C-alpha cells in the first residue's frame, strides 16, 4: 500500500500505542518511543516492521509512541493508520489476508 | 492464533459484561473476571470516528487472546448506520461466538443480519451456521414484535432488553421497583419462552447503589430471566450468587434426574420422588438446575 497522506491511530492510554504514518522518501523510517523500551524495544520494532511489510508499505515515515501495548494491539494500530492514510479503513478490509 | 470451539446455542449465560472493543487495556484480560459471556462493543461505546480502529483492534483480540470458556459476543452497530456490514465481516472473520443485533425491531432485521453473516461465513471459509445471533430490543416496536424476532432464526439464542433507549421511548426513567419496564420485561419473557430462546435483562448503571442492584437482580430471577447484562466486573459475583440454585433444589434435581433415568430404562413413564409426581416434563428443568449448580461449583456428579 502507498502512504498517501498523514494518518494516525491509537491513543496514549496504558496498554495502547499511538501510531502515525506519513509519506516517506522511498524507505521505512521508524521512530519509536516506548514505556518499556529496555525490555521490549526490539520486539516492538520487529512487530511494526513485519506488519508494514505484510501491508506492502515500502515508503513511509512511521512514529510509534508505545504505552505497553501487546503485539496484537500494535498490529491493529499500525494497520488502521495505514488503511486510514489510503482512505480505505471503513470497509472491505482483507481480514485474514494482509490483515492477520 | 486461538481456535475457538464451536459455539453452543444454549449454554449458561447468567452474566454478559460489556467491554469497549476500542480499548486494548479492557479487552486483553476480560476473561479473568469469570463472567459467562463478554460483549465486545462496536456500537455506543465507540466514537463515530473510531469505528474503523475498533474493528482492527477487535479482529486481533479475537485471533490472539485465549478467552477460554468465556463466550465472546460482539455488539454491532445498528442497521441504520453505514457500519454494520463491515462489523459483521470482522466478527465472522475473527471467529466471534455470536453477534448482538442492536435496536432490533422485526424478524426482517434478524433476517437481514443473518443473510450478511451467511455471506461472510462463505467469504472467510467459516462453517455455515457457526456464528450465533442475539437481538437487543430497545424500542416499543421491538417489544411488540418480540415473538417474531425470537422465532426468526435457528442461529438466534436469545433476546435482551436495553433499558436506556427503551425508557427514553416510553418517556419514563428508572424506578426502583421496576414498574417502568415491567410490561416490556414481561412481554419479552413470554415471547422468548414461547419461542424457546433465552432472555436477558438490561444493565444497572448506578454502580454505587448496591441495594438497588440487588433488588433488580432478585426481581430478574423471580421473573424468570436467564441472565443480565453488566457494565462492571464488580457486578458479576452478586448475579452469580442470586442465580445459583439452593442446595435443596440441587438435591431434588439430582434425585429427579437419577430416578427418571432408572425408571425410563425400566419402561416406567410416571413415578414419584419424595411423594411428588414426576414425569418427563420435569426433566429439562431439573437438568437445567444441575447445569447451573455445576457452573456455580455446587455439583460435581455425572448426570449432566
PDB file of C-alpha atoms in Angstrom, chain A residues 11-63:
ATOM      1  CA  UNK A  11      -4.186   6.567  21.938  1.00  0.00           C
ATOM      2  CA  UNK A  12      -1.696   7.308  24.691  1.00  0.00           C
ATOM      3  CA  UNK A  13      -3.627   5.270  27.244  1.00  0.00           C
ATOM      4  CA  UNK A  14      -1.967   2.453  29.122  1.00  0.00           C
ATOM      5  CA  UNK A  15      -1.731  -0.807  27.090  1.00  0.00           C
ATOM      6  CA  UNK A  16      -2.214   1.146  23.858  1.00  0.00           C
ATOM      7  CA  UNK A  17       0.089   2.656  21.253  1.00  0.00           C
ATOM      8  CA  UNK A  18      -0.277   5.717  19.056  1.00  0.00           C
ATOM      9  CA  UNK A  19       0.923   5.152  15.518  1.00  0.00           C
ATOM     10  CA  UNK A  20       1.406   7.908  12.947  1.00  0.00           C
ATOM     11  CA  UNK A  21       2.270   7.269   9.307  1.00  0.00           C
ATOM     12  CA  UNK A  22       3.356   9.912   6.805  1.00  0.00           C
ATOM     13  CA  UNK A  23       4.508   9.735   3.168  1.00  0.00           C
ATOM     14  CA  UNK A  24       8.175   8.671   3.077  1.00  0.00           C
ATOM     15  CA  UNK A  25      11.206   9.098   0.849  1.00  0.00           C
ATOM     16  CA  UNK A  26      11.461   5.595  -0.591  1.00  0.00           C
ATOM     17  CA  UNK A  27      12.194   3.670   2.596  1.00  0.00           C
ATOM     18  CA  UNK A  28      10.760   2.980   6.038  1.00  0.00           C
ATOM     19  CA  UNK A  29      11.892   5.447   8.688  1.00  0.00           C
ATOM     20  CA  UNK A  30      10.706   4.230  12.066  1.00  0.00           C
ATOM     21  CA  UNK A  31      10.880   6.326  15.180  1.00  0.00           C
ATOM     22  CA  UNK A  32       9.904   4.509  18.357  1.00  0.00           C
ATOM     23  CA  UNK A  33       9.259   5.683  21.894  1.00  0.00           C
ATOM     24  CA  UNK A  34       8.129   3.168  24.466  1.00  0.00           C
ATOM     25  CA  UNK A  35       7.490   2.999  28.186  1.00  0.00           C
ATOM     26  CA  UNK A  36       9.021  -0.499  28.042  1.00  0.00           C
ATOM     27  CA  UNK A  37      11.850   0.282  25.596  1.00  0.00           C
ATOM     28  CA  UNK A  38      14.577  -1.546  27.513  1.00  0.00           C
ATOM     29  CA  UNK A  39      12.567  -4.757  27.858  1.00  0.00           C
ATOM     30  CA  UNK A  40      10.643  -4.902  24.594  1.00  0.00           C
ATOM     31  CA  UNK A  41      12.034  -2.263  22.218  1.00  0.00           C
ATOM     32  CA  UNK A  42      13.426  -4.796  19.755  1.00  0.00           C
ATOM     33  CA  UNK A  43      10.248  -6.878  19.699  1.00  0.00           C
ATOM     34  CA  UNK A  44       8.038  -3.831  19.175  1.00  0.00           C
ATOM     35  CA  UNK A  45      10.223  -2.676  16.293  1.00  0.00           C
ATOM     36  CA  UNK A  46      10.031  -6.135  14.693  1.00  0.00           C
ATOM     37  CA  UNK A  47       6.245  -6.321  15.022  1.00  0.00           C
ATOM     38  CA  UNK A  48       5.804  -2.876  13.473  1.00  0.00           C
ATOM     39  CA  UNK A  49       8.166  -3.613  10.576  1.00  0.00           C
ATOM     40  CA  UNK A  50       6.610  -7.025   9.906  1.00  0.00           C
ATOM     41  CA  UNK A  51       3.136  -5.513   9.820  1.00  0.00           C
ATOM     42  CA  UNK A  52       4.247  -2.818   7.371  1.00  0.00           C
ATOM     43  CA  UNK A  53       5.868  -5.466   5.200  1.00  0.00           C
ATOM     44  CA  UNK A  54       2.699  -7.557   5.153  1.00  0.00           C
ATOM     45  CA  UNK A  55       0.770  -4.481   4.012  1.00  0.00           C
ATOM     46  CA  UNK A  56       3.431  -3.910   1.331  1.00  0.00           C
ATOM     47  CA  UNK A  57       4.302  -0.461   2.617  1.00  0.00           C
ATOM     48  CA  UNK A  58       7.727   0.386   1.237  1.00  0.00           C
ATOM     49  CA  UNK A  59       7.959   4.083   1.807  1.00  0.00           C
ATOM     50  CA  UNK A  60       6.795   5.765   4.972  1.00  0.00           C
ATOM     51  CA  UNK A  61       7.782   7.803   7.970  1.00  0.00           C
ATOM     52  CA  UNK A  62       6.337   5.936  10.948  1.00  0.00           C
ATOM     53  CA  UNK A  63       6.152   7.209  14.513  1.00  0.00           C
TER      54      UNK A  63
END
